Amino acid sequence: MLSKNQIKLVRSLELKKNRKKEGLFVAEGPKVVGDLLKAGYHARMLFSTTERPDATLITDDELHKLSFLQHPQEVVAVFEIPQTSNINLQTSNLSLALDGIQDPGNLGTIIRIADWFGICAIYCSLDTADVYNPKVVQATMGSIAHVPIIYTDLHELLSHADCPIYGTLLDGNDIYQQELSPKGIIVMGNEGNGISAPIRKLITHKLLIPNFNPNSTTAESLNVAIATAITCSEFRRR
């Protein structure tokens, strides 16, 4: 049986201020919830429309009251937000730096891409969308459990990076013609404005994903998640 207080708490976690206050976030669906549990995330509450030993049994109607999805997926869980440990920049592999990514769907997809291509960590600027937004968590499809995601002063972090810093820019060099290192940081910028000026100054290797249809009058730029996938794929292909 679901209480009004439980519904109220779960629904309140749609807002960042409440997630921060409570130290909690919501995940939905057997895949996402299962991956988080396997990764050691602590579930404060777990609800399911099917019987399972670790969950409170609820009805389909109650699931709809809890869920943020148009089509709820059997399981809703409230997890504790893990405490961020000391930030150690990973320079022995490839990592991503996100400069002002705003769209939750883009952020979630980028996390999935990072997981797929074995990116060791994602460093997010403080104005990047909150990774614990329910839309972001859902868009990761469980990859949030597999990739370390750290929010930090990106300029400060990159200023002390002793490795190549790559960035996709319109004045960059053709990514398919450039030598790419298996180690370094790949910076991806804001959906509308790209990489900010202060961060741009720190980039040591400017890359361009070329447009193979120069006569196109509609495709001015790529979606940032798609650009991230292309860039990571090219690094891993070498």
PDB file of N, CA and C in Angstrom, residues 134-173:
ATOM      1  N   PRO A 134      15.223  13.163 -13.348  1.00  0.00           N
ATOM      2  CA  PRO A 134      14.623  11.893 -13.795  1.00  0.00           C
ATOM      3  C   PRO A 134      14.739  11.647 -15.297  1.00  0.00           C
ATOM      4  N   LYS A 135      14.673  12.707 -16.100  1.00  0.00           N
ATOM      5  CA  LYS A 135      14.786  12.552 -17.550  1.00  0.00           C
ATOM      6  C   LYS A 135      16.189  12.113 -17.953  1.00  0.00           C
ATOM      7  N   VAL A 136      17.194  12.643 -17.252  1.00  0.00           N
ATOM      8  CA  VAL A 136      18.574  12.243 -17.545  1.00  0.00           C
ATOM      9  C   VAL A 136      18.791  10.790 -17.143  1.00  0.00           C
ATOM     10  N   VAL A 137      18.384  10.456 -15.919  1.00  0.00           N
ATOM     11  CA  VAL A 137      18.555   9.091 -15.417  1.00  0.00           C
ATOM     12  C   VAL A 137      17.931   8.091 -16.382  1.00  0.00           C
ATOM     13  N   GLN A 138      16.722   8.395 -16.850  1.00  0.00           N
ATOM     14  CA  GLN A 138      16.032   7.479 -17.756  1.00  0.00           C
ATOM     15  C   GLN A 138      16.737   7.373 -19.096  1.00  0.00           C
ATOM     16  N   ALA A 139      17.225   8.505 -19.609  1.00  0.00           N
ATOM     17  CA  ALA A 139      17.888   8.509 -20.916  1.00  0.00           C
ATOM     18  C   ALA A 139      19.208   7.748 -20.899  1.00  0.00           C
ATOM     19  N   THR A 140      19.823   7.580 -19.731  1.00  0.00           N
ATOM     20  CA  THR A 140      21.085   6.826 -19.661  1.00  0.00           C
ATOM     21  C   THR A 140      20.868   5.331 -19.840  1.00  0.00           C
ATOM     22  N   MET A 141      19.642   4.863 -19.638  1.00  0.00           N
ATOM     23  CA  MET A 141      19.314   3.432 -19.745  1.00  0.00           C
ATOM     24  C   MET A 141      20.244   2.562 -18.894  1.00  0.00           C
ATOM     25  N   GLY A 142      20.603   3.061 -17.724  1.00  0.00           N
ATOM     26  CA  GLY A 142      21.430   2.295 -16.794  1.00  0.00           C
ATOM     27  C   GLY A 142      22.896   2.661 -16.819  1.00  0.00           C
ATOM     28  N   SER A 143      23.330   3.386 -17.848  1.00  0.00           N
ATOM     29  CA  SER A 143      24.753   3.729 -17.954  1.00  0.00           C
ATOM     30  C   SER A 143      25.213   4.694 -16.870  1.00  0.00           C
ATOM     31  N   ILE A 144      24.272   5.370 -16.216  1.00  0.00           N
ATOM     32  CA  ILE A 144      24.621   6.241 -15.103  1.00  0.00           C
ATOM     33  C   ILE A 144      25.341   5.449 -14.005  1.00  0.00           C
ATOM     34  N   ALA A 145      25.088   4.140 -13.951  1.00  0.00           N
ATOM     35  CA  ALA A 145      25.712   3.292 -12.934  1.00  0.00           C
ATOM     36  C   ALA A 145      27.135   2.888 -13.295  1.00  0.00           C
ATOM     37  N   HIS A 146      27.546   3.133 -14.531  1.00  0.00           N
ATOM     38  CA  HIS A 146      28.820   2.595 -15.003  1.00  0.00           C
ATOM     39  C   HIS A 146      29.895   3.640 -15.275  1.00  0.00           C
ATOM     40  N   VAL A 147      29.514   4.906 -15.367  1.00  0.00           N
ATOM     41  CA  VAL A 147      30.478   5.957 -15.720  1.00  0.00           C
ATOM     42  C   VAL A 147      30.538   7.000 -14.596  1.00  0.00           C
ATOM     43  N   PRO A 148      31.709   7.256 -14.020  1.00  0.00           N
ATOM     44  CA  PRO A 148      31.822   8.309 -13.009  1.00  0.00           C
ATOM     45  C   PRO A 148      31.486   9.672 -13.610  1.00  0.00           C
ATOM     46  N   ILE A 149      30.616  10.421 -12.931  1.00  0.00           N
ATOM     47  CA  ILE A 149      30.201  11.738 -13.411  1.00  0.00           C
ATOM     48  C   ILE A 149      30.478  12.747 -12.307  1.00  0.00           C
ATOM     49  N   ILE A 150      31.326  13.728 -12.613  1.00  0.00           N
ATOM     50  CA  ILE A 150      31.792  14.669 -11.595  1.00  0.00           C
ATOM     51  C   ILE A 150      31.483  16.093 -12.019  1.00  0.00           C
ATOM     52  N   TYR A 151      30.845  16.856 -11.143  1.00  0.00           N
ATOM     53  CA  TYR A 151      30.590  18.275 -11.395  1.00  0.00           C
ATOM     54  C   TYR A 151      31.699  19.083 -10.742  1.00  0.00           C
ATOM     55  N   THR A 152      32.264  20.005 -11.513  1.00  0.00           N
ATOM     56  CA  THR A 152      33.413  20.743 -11.008  1.00  0.00           C
ATOM     57  C   THR A 152      33.587  22.045 -11.781  1.00  0.00           C
ATOM     58  N   ASP A 153      34.491  22.885 -11.312  1.00  0.00           N
ATOM     59  CA  ASP A 153      34.891  24.079 -12.052  1.00  0.00           C
ATOM     60  C   ASP A 153      35.732  23.599 -13.229  1.00  0.00           C
ATOM     61  N   LEU A 154      35.130  23.552 -14.402  1.00  0.00           N
ATOM     62  CA  LEU A 154      35.774  22.961 -15.571  1.00  0.00           C
ATOM     63  C   LEU A 154      37.030  23.726 -15.976  1.00  0.00           C
ATOM     64  N   HIS A 155      36.994  25.036 -15.876  1.00  0.00           N
ATOM     65  CA  HIS A 155      38.156  25.842 -16.250  1.00  0.00           C
ATOM     66  C   HIS A 155      39.340  25.514 -15.337  1.00  0.00           C
ATOM     67  N   GLU A 156      39.069  25.410 -14.052  1.00  0.00           N
ATOM     68  CA  GLU A 156      40.123  25.085 -13.087  1.00  0.00           C
ATOM     69  C   GLU A 156      40.684  23.697 -13.361  1.00  0.00           C
ATOM     70  N   LEU A 157      39.805  22.752 -13.626  1.00  0.00           N
ATOM     71  CA  LEU A 157      40.229  21.375 -13.881  1.00  0.00           C
ATOM     72  C   LEU A 157      41.112  21.284 -15.122  1.00  0.00           C
ATOM     73  N   LEU A 158      40.649  21.885 -16.220  1.00  0.00           N
ATOM     74  CA  LEU A 158      41.384  21.784 -17.482  1.00  0.00           C
ATOM     75  C   LEU A 158      42.684  22.588 -17.450  1.00  0.00           C
ATOM     76  N   SER A 159      42.723  23.617 -16.632  1.00  0.00           N
ATOM     77  CA  SER A 159      43.935  24.438 -16.520  1.00  0.00           C
ATOM     78  C   SER A 159      45.109  23.629 -15.984  1.00  0.00           C
ATOM     79  N   HIS A 160      44.797  22.579 -15.242  1.00  0.00           N
ATOM     80  CA  HIS A 160      45.852  21.760 -14.632  1.00  0.00           C
ATOM     81  C   HIS A 160      45.988  20.394 -15.296  1.00  0.00           C
ATOM     82  N   ALA A 161      45.349  20.227 -16.438  1.00  0.00           N
ATOM     83  CA  ALA A 161      45.392  18.934 -17.127  1.00  0.00           C
ATOM     84  C   ALA A 161      46.711  18.760 -17.871  1.00  0.00           C
ATOM     85  N   ASP A 162      47.409  17.682 -17.585  1.00  0.00           N
ATOM     86  CA  ASP A 162      48.677  17.387 -18.246  1.00  0.00           C
ATOM     87  C   ASP A 162      48.448  16.311 -19.311  1.00  0.00           C
ATOM     88  N   CYS A 163      47.588  16.654 -20.274  1.00  0.00           N
ATOM     89  CA  CYS A 163      47.260  15.714 -21.338  1.00  0.00           C
ATOM     90  C   CYS A 163      46.625  16.511 -22.471  1.00  0.00           C
ATOM     91  N   PRO A 164      46.483  15.909 -23.647  1.00  0.00           N
ATOM     92  CA  PRO A 164      45.826  16.629 -24.743  1.00  0.00           C
ATOM     93  C   PRO A 164      44.380  16.973 -24.391  1.00  0.00           C
ATOM     94  N   ILE A 165      43.958  18.181 -24.757  1.00  0.00           N
ATOM     95  CA  ILE A 165      42.573  18.603 -24.565  1.00  0.00           C
ATOM     96  C   ILE A 165      41.982  18.862 -25.949  1.00  0.00           C
ATOM     97  N   TYR A 166      41.035  18.031 -26.333  1.00  0.00           N
ATOM     98  CA  TYR A 166      40.406  18.121 -27.643  1.00  0.00           C
ATOM     99  C   TYR A 166      39.056  18.843 -27.530  1.00  0.00           C
ATOM    100  N   GLY A 167      38.685  19.535 -28.590  1.00  0.00           N
ATOM    101  CA  GLY A 167      37.382  20.175 -28.634  1.00  0.00           C
ATOM    102  C   GLY A 167      36.881  20.249 -30.062  1.00  0.00           C
ATOM    103  N   THR A 168      35.587  20.039 -30.256  1.00  0.00           N
ATOM    104  CA  THR A 168      35.011  20.138 -31.596  1.00  0.00           C
ATOM    105  C   THR A 168      34.588  21.588 -31.838  1.00  0.00           C
ATOM    106  N   LEU A 169      35.221  22.202 -32.837  1.00  0.00           N
ATOM    107  CA  LEU A 169      35.003  23.617 -33.147  1.00  0.00           C
ATOM    108  C   LEU A 169      34.877  23.812 -34.656  1.00  0.00           C
ATOM    109  N   LEU A 170      34.166  24.855 -35.052  1.00  0.00           N
ATOM    110  CA  LEU A 170      33.979  25.116 -36.476  1.00  0.00           C
ATOM    111  C   LEU A 170      35.285  25.504 -37.167  1.00  0.00           C
ATOM    112  N   ASP A 171      36.249  26.018 -36.399  1.00  0.00           N
ATOM    113  CA  ASP A 171      37.547  26.368 -36.996  1.00  0.00           C
ATOM    114  C   ASP A 171      38.595  25.289 -36.704  1.00  0.00           C
ATOM    115  N   GLY A 172      38.113  24.066 -36.392  1.00  0.00           N
ATOM    116  CA  GLY A 172      39.032  22.972 -36.104  1.00  0.00           C
ATOM    117  C   GLY A 172      39.529  22.280 -37.361  1.00  0.00           C
ATOM    118  N   ASN A 173      40.375  21.293 -37.160  1.00  0.00           N
ATOM    119  CA  ASN A 173      40.929  20.502 -38.249  1.00  0.00           C
ATOM    120  C   ASN A 173      40.137  19.207 -38.416  1.00  0.00           C
TER     121      ASN A 173
END
